[in-house]
mmCIF file of C-alpha atoms in Angstrom:
data_model
loop_
_atom_site.group_PDB
_atom_site.id
_atom_site.type_symbol
_atom_site.label_atom_id
_atom_site.label_comp_id
_atom_site.label_asym_id
_atom_site.label_seq_id
_atom_site.Cartn_x
_atom_site.Cartn_y
_atom_site.Cartn_z
ATOM 1 C CA MET A 4 3.409 6.081 -4.538
ATOM 2 C CA PHE A 5 6.843 7.266 -3.472
ATOM 3 C CA ASP A 6 10.093 8.503 -4.951
ATOM 4 C CA ALA A 7 12.945 6.306 -3.693
ATOM 5 C CA ASP A 8 15.459 9.041 -4.535
ATOM 6 C CA MET A 9 13.682 11.438 -2.171
ATOM 7 C CA GLU A 10 13.158 9.044 0.749
ATOM 8 C CA TYR A 11 15.647 8.985 3.605
ATOM 9 C CA GLY A 12 16.421 6.847 6.639
ATOM 10 C CA ASP A 13 16.372 3.087 6.910
ATOM 11 C CA ASP A 14 12.692 2.694 7.704
ATOM 12 C CA TRP A 15 10.931 5.129 5.345
ATOM 13 C CA HIS A 16 9.094 2.183 3.805
ATOM 14 C CA VAL A 17 7.291 1.624 7.124
ATOM 15 C CA SER A 18 5.579 5.011 6.786
ATOM 16 C CA VAL A 19 4.476 4.172 3.248
ATOM 17 C CA GLU A 20 3.138 0.780 4.348
ATOM 18 C CA ASP A 21 1.431 2.323 7.402
ATOM 19 C CA ALA A 22 -0.233 4.957 5.218
ATOM 20 C CA ILE A 23 -1.844 2.210 3.136
ATOM 21 C CA LEU A 24 -3.097 0.384 6.221
ATOM 22 C CA GLU A 25 -4.380 3.604 7.753
ATOM 23 C CA LYS A 26 -6.117 4.728 4.559
ATOM 24 C CA CYS A 27 -7.847 1.361 4.182
ATOM 25 C CA GLY A 28 -9.153 1.449 7.760
ATOM 26 C CA PRO A 29 -9.327 -1.106 10.558
ATOM 27 C CA ASP A 30 -11.217 -3.858 8.700
ATOM 28 C CA HIS A 31 -9.051 -3.799 5.570
ATOM 29 C CA GLY A 32 -8.174 -7.508 5.279
ATOM 30 C CA ILE A 33 -4.621 -6.693 4.182
ATOM 31 C CA LEU A 34 -2.263 -9.573 4.918
ATOM 32 C CA HIS A 35 1.001 -8.338 3.410
ATOM 33 C CA VAL A 36 2.442 -5.018 2.234
ATOM 34 C CA ALA A 37 5.821 -4.478 0.606
ATOM 35 C CA ALA A 38 7.280 -1.264 -0.765
ATOM 36 C CA ASP A 39 9.638 -2.027 -3.638
ATOM 37 C CA ARG A 40 12.563 0.122 -2.502
ATOM 38 C CA ALA A 41 14.331 -0.231 -5.853
ATOM 39 C CA SER A 42 11.282 0.781 -7.888
ATOM 40 C CA LYS A 43 11.596 3.925 -10.008
ATOM 41 C CA ASP A 44 7.789 4.041 -10.154
ATOM 42 C CA GLY A 45 7.253 3.848 -6.378
ATOM 43 C CA CYS A 46 5.506 0.476 -6.459
ATOM 44 C CA VAL A 47 3.924 -0.925 -3.337
ATOM 45 C CA TYR A 48 2.538 -4.450 -3.315
ATOM 46 C CA VAL A 49 -0.485 -5.380 -1.211
ATOM 47 C CA ARG A 50 -1.946 -8.834 -0.625
ATOM 48 C CA CYS A 51 -5.497 -9.025 0.672
ATOM 49 C CA ARG A 52 -7.348 -11.819 2.465
ATOM 50 C CA ASP A 53 -9.927 -12.332 -0.288
ATOM 51 C CA LEU A 54 -11.472 -10.775 -3.376
ATOM 52 C CA ASN A 55 -13.861 -8.612 -1.347
ATOM 53 C CA SER A 56 -10.971 -7.152 0.664
ATOM 54 C CA ALA A 57 -9.025 -6.563 -2.553
ATOM 55 C CA GLY A 58 -12.016 -4.758 -4.056
ATOM 56 C CA ARG A 59 -12.365 -2.523 -0.992
ATOM 57 C CA ALA A 60 -8.627 -1.719 -1.057
ATOM 58 C CA PHE A 61 -8.892 -0.889 -4.759
ATOM 59 C CA LYS A 62 -11.808 1.437 -4.149
ATOM 60 C CA VAL A 63 -10.022 3.276 -1.322
ATOM 61 C CA LEU A 64 -6.524 3.481 -2.835
ATOM 62 C CA HIS A 65 -7.071 3.940 -6.577
ATOM 63 C CA GLY A 66 -7.138 7.654 -7.342
ATOM 64 C CA TRP A 67 -5.752 8.637 -3.930
ATOM 65 C CA TRP A 68 -3.053 11.308 -3.813
ATOM 66 C CA PHE A 69 -0.124 10.437 -1.534
ATOM 67 C CA ASP A 70 2.784 12.860 -1.146
ATOM 68 C CA GLY A 71 1.846 14.561 -4.396
ATOM 69 C CA LYS A 72 1.647 11.330 -6.387
ATOM 70 C CA LEU A 73 -1.490 9.776 -7.791
ATOM 71 C CA VAL A 74 -1.916 6.178 -6.622
ATOM 72 C CA THR A 75 -2.878 3.701 -9.331
ATOM 73 C CA VAL A 76 -3.917 0.188 -8.347
ATOM 74 C CA LYS A 77 -3.358 -2.861 -10.530
ATOM 75 C CA TYR A 78 -4.162 -6.465 -9.764
ATOM 76 C CA LEU A 79 -1.484 -9.141 -9.737
ATOM 77 C CA ARG A 80 -2.138 -12.881 -9.889
ATOM 78 C CA GLU A 81 -1.571 -14.585 -6.540
ATOM 79 C CA GLN A 82 0.988 -17.005 -7.984
ATOM 80 C CA ARG A 83 3.046 -14.099 -9.328
ATOM 81 C CA TYR A 84 2.772 -12.320 -5.964
ATOM 82 C CA PHE A 85 4.103 -15.383 -4.137
ATOM 83 C CA GLU A 86 6.972 -15.693 -6.621
ATOM 84 C CA ARG A 87 8.005 -12.156 -5.712
ATOM 85 C CA PHE A 88 7.205 -12.415 -1.979
ATOM 86 C CA PRO A 89 7.298 -16.079 -0.858
ATOM 87 C CA GLU A 90 6.806 -15.110 2.800
ATOM 88 C CA ALA A 91 3.387 -13.644 1.925
ATOM 89 C CA ALA A 92 1.992 -17.146 1.380
ATOM 90 C CA PHE A 93 2.183 -17.688 5.142
ATOM 91 C CA ALA A 94 0.566 -14.399 6.174
ATOM 92 C CA GLY A 95 -2.768 -15.217 7.778
ATOM 93 C CA GLU A 96 -3.622 -12.296 10.055
ATOM 94 C CA PRO A 97 -4.530 -8.802 8.848
ATOM 95 C CA LEU A 98 -1.731 -6.290 9.412
ATOM 96 C CA LYS A 99 -1.885 -3.352 11.788
ATOM 97 C CA PRO A 100 -0.079 -0.028 11.403
ATOM 98 C CA SER A 101 3.097 0.377 13.428
ATOM 99 C CA ASN A 102 1.474 3.268 15.313
ATOM 100 C CA LEU A 103 -2.005 4.138 16.492
ATOM 101 C CA ASN A 104 -1.983 7.874 15.818
ATOM 102 C CA ARG A 105 -2.439 7.716 12.024
ATOM 103 C CA SER A 106 0.670 9.835 11.573
ATOM 104 C CA SER A 107 1.672 8.185 8.297
ATOM 105 C CA LEU A 108 -1.087 9.669 6.179
ATOM 106 C CA SER A 109 0.305 12.634 4.332
ATOM 107 C CA GLN A 110 -1.524 15.870 3.893
ATOM 108 C CA PRO A 111 -2.836 15.793 0.324
ATOM 109 C CA PHE A 112 -1.149 18.053 -2.188
ATOM 110 C CA HIS A 113 -4.074 17.525 -4.541
ATOM 111 C CA SER A 114 -7.559 16.212 -4.152
ATOM 112 C CA SER A 115 -9.344 14.002 -6.567
ATOM 113 C CA ILE A 116 -13.063 13.684 -7.159
ATOM 114 C CA ILE A 117 -12.671 9.907 -7.099
ATOM 115 C CA GLU A 118 -11.178 9.862 -3.594
ATOM 116 C CA THR A 119 -13.695 8.501 -1.107
ATOM 117 C CA SER A 120 -12.281 10.142 2.016
#
């Protein structure tokens, strides 16, 4: 979803995380988001409240173009997620973007027929 070599500043990951929350909308059910800053593939991990929320996030994010990169969603077992992000086990409230003006969503470089919005 991102290219760590191209990102700059100490808080670039916040924009990536906000873009996911903004794309998924206000009733997303996302409890935890973490951009893997060391990832060469631009991996972002998302934990949802339940299977329905995870399915909605999949539908919105999979096939989305962000900063010229096609987003591909894969599921991860909850146990494996908690091994990687132990703090996520205690996340109980859906996250909100750090801003209200939806400024994190990039202008698409490409559009895909499977994008829903």
